[in-house]
Coordinates of C-alpha atoms in Angstrom, one line a residue:
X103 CA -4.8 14.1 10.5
X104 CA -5.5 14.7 6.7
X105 CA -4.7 17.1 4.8
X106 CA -4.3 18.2 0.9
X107 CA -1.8 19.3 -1.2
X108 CA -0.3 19.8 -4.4
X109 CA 1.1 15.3 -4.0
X110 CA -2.3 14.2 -3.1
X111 CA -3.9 13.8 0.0
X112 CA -1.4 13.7 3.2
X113 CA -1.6 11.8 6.4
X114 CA 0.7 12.0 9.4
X115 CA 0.9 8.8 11.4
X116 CA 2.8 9.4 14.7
X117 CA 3.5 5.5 15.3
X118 CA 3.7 2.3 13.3
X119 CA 0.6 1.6 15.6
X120 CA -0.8 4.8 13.4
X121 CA 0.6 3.6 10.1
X122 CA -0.7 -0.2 10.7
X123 CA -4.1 1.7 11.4
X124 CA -4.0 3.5 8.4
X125 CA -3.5 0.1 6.8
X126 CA -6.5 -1.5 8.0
X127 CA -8.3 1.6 7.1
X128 CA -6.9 1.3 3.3
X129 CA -8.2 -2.6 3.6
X130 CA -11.8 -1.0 4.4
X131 CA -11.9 1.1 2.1
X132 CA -10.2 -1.0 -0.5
X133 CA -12.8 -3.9 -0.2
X134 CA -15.1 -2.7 -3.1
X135 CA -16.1 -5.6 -5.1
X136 CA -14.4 -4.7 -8.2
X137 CA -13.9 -7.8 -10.9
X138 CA -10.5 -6.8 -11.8
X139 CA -7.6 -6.6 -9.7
X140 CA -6.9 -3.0 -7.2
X141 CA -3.1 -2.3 -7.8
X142 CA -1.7 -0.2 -5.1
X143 CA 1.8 1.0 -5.3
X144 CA 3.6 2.0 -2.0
X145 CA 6.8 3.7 -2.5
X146 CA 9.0 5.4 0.1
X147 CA 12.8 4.9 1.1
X148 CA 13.6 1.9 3.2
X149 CA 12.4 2.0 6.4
X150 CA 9.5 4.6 5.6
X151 CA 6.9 2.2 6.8
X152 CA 5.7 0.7 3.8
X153 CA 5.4 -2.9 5.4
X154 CA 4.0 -1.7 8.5
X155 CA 1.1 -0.2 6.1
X156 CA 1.1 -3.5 4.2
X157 CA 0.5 -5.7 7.3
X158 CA -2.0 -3.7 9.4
X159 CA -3.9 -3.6 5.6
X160 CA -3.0 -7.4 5.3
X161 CA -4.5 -8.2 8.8
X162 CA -7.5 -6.2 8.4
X163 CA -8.2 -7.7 4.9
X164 CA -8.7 -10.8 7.3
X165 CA -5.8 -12.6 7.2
X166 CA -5.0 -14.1 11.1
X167 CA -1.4 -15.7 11.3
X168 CA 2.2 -13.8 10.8
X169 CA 2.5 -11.1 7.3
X170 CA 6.4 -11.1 6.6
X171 CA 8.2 -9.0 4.7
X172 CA 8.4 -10.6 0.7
X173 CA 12.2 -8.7 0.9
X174 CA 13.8 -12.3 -0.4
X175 CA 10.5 -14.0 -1.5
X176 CA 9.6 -11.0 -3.7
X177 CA 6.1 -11.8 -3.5
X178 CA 3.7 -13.3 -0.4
X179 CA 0.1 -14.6 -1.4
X180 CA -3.0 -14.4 1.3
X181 CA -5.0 -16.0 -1.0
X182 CA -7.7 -17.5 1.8
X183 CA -8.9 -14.3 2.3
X184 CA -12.5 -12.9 1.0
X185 CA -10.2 -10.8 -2.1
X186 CA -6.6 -12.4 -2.0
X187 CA -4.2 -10.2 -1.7
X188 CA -0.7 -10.3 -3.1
X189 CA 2.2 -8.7 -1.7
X190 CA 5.2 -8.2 -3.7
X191 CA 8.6 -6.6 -2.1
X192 CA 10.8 -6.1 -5.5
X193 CA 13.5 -4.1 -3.9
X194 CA 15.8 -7.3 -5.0
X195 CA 14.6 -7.6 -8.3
X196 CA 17.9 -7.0 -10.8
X197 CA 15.6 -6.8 -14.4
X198 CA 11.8 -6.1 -14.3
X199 CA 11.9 -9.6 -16.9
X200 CA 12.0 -11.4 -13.7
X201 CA 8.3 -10.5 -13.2
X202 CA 7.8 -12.9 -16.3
X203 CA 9.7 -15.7 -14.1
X204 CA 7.3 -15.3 -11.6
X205 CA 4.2 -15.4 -13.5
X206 CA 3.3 -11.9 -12.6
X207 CA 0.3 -11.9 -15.6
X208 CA -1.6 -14.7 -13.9
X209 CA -2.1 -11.9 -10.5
X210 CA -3.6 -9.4 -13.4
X211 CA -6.6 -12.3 -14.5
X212 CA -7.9 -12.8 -10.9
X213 CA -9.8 -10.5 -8.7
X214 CA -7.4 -10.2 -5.9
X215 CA -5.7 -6.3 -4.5
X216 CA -1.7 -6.3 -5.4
X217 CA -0.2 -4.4 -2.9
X218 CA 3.2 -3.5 -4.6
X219 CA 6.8 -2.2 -2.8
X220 CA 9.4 -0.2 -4.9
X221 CA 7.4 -0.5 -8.4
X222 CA 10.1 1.1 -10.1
X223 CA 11.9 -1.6 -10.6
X224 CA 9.2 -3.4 -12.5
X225 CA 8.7 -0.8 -14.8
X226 CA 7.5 -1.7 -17.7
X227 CA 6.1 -5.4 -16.6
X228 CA 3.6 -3.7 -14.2
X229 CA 0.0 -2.4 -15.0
X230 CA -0.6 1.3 -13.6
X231 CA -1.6 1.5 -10.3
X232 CA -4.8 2.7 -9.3
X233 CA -3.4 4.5 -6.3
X234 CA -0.1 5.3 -5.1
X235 CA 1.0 6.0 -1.9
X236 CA 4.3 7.4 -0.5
X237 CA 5.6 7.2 2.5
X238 CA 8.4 9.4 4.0
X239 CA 9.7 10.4 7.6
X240 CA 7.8 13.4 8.4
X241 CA 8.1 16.1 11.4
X242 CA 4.8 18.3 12.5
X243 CA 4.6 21.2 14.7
X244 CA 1.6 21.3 16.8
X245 CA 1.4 24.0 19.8
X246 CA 5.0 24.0 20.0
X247 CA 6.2 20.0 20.0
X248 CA 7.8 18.7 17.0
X249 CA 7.0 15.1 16.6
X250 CA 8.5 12.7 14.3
X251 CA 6.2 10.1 12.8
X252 CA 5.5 9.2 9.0
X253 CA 3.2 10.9 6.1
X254 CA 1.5 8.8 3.6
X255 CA 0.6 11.1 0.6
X256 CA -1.7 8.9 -1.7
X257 CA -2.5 10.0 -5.6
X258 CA -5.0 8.2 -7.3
X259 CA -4.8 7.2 -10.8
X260 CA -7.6 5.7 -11.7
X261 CA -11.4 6.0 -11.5
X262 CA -11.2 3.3 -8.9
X263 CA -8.3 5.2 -7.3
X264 CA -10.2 8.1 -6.7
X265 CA -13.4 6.4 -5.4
X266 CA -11.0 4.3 -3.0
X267 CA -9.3 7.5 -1.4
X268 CA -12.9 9.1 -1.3
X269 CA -13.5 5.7 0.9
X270 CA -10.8 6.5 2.9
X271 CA -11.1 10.1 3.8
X272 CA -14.4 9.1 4.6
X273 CA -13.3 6.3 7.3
X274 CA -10.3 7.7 8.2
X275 CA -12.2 10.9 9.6
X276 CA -14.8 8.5 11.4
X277 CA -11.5 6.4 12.5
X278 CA -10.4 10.1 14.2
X279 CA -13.9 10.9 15.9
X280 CA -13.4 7.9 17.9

């Protein structure tokens, strides 16, 4: 279910079956051909779901074996995949310098999507995002059951931001018919 509001558009996902399908959704619609690389920010307290997005999106972007968690690697490359995709976790990062370290500025000269946990702490080192998304515990009310699930509210900042989340909507209601 989608909806808008004042944050962006809003999605409850019941599951982290839900949330990895709104994942591989975001890969669909993410998969536009653009030369330069699709930043995507994901932010949300821990726990919210943010890898669970990140790996159904990982899988359906095509990769096949295990997506971990880059909690202590800070950053796990797909890069045999039709656009590589690079997941940074920088939750442990103590100075955004340490993107330097890493070579962070060789990610921004490829075509490739960087899927990016807790950007905060690289402020400064990262470029903007094209599209955020948040991710939160959420309850909804429907005909009298409360269920407790996830939203993803996504805001795009870019041109290519806003034509990825008109992808989506698009997708995500066909995804829903069926």
């Amino acid at each position: 279910m989608a909806s808008e509001g004042a944050q962006g558009h809003h999605f409850f996902l019941a599951n982290a079956e839900d949330t990895q399908c709104f994942g591989r959704v975001m890969a669909a619609a993410a998969n536009d051909g653009g030369e330069q690389p699709l930043v995507i920010f994901l932010q949300g307290d821990l726990g919210a779901g943010k890898t669970t997005l990140s790996q159904g999106f990982i899988r359906a972007a095509g990769h096949t074996g295990a997506v971990k968690s880059p909690t202590y690697t800070l950053v796990e490359p797909y890069e045999n995949l039709a656009t590589p995709v690079y997941h940074f976790d920088l939750y442990r990062l103590a100075d955004p310098e340490e993107l330097e370290f890493l070579g962070f500025r060789d990610y921004l000269e490829k075509r490739c999507i960087l899927l990016i946990e807790w950007p905060k702490k690289g402020e400064g080192f990262l470029p903007p995002a094209d599209i955020t998304i948040n991710v939160r515990v959420a309850k909804r009310e429907q005909n009298q059951v409360t269920s407790v699930g996830r939203q993803a509210s996504i805001v795009p900042a870019s041109p290519r931001g806003d034509q990825l989340l008109q992808t989506l909507l698009g997708l995500w209601q066909n995804q829903n018919k069926a």
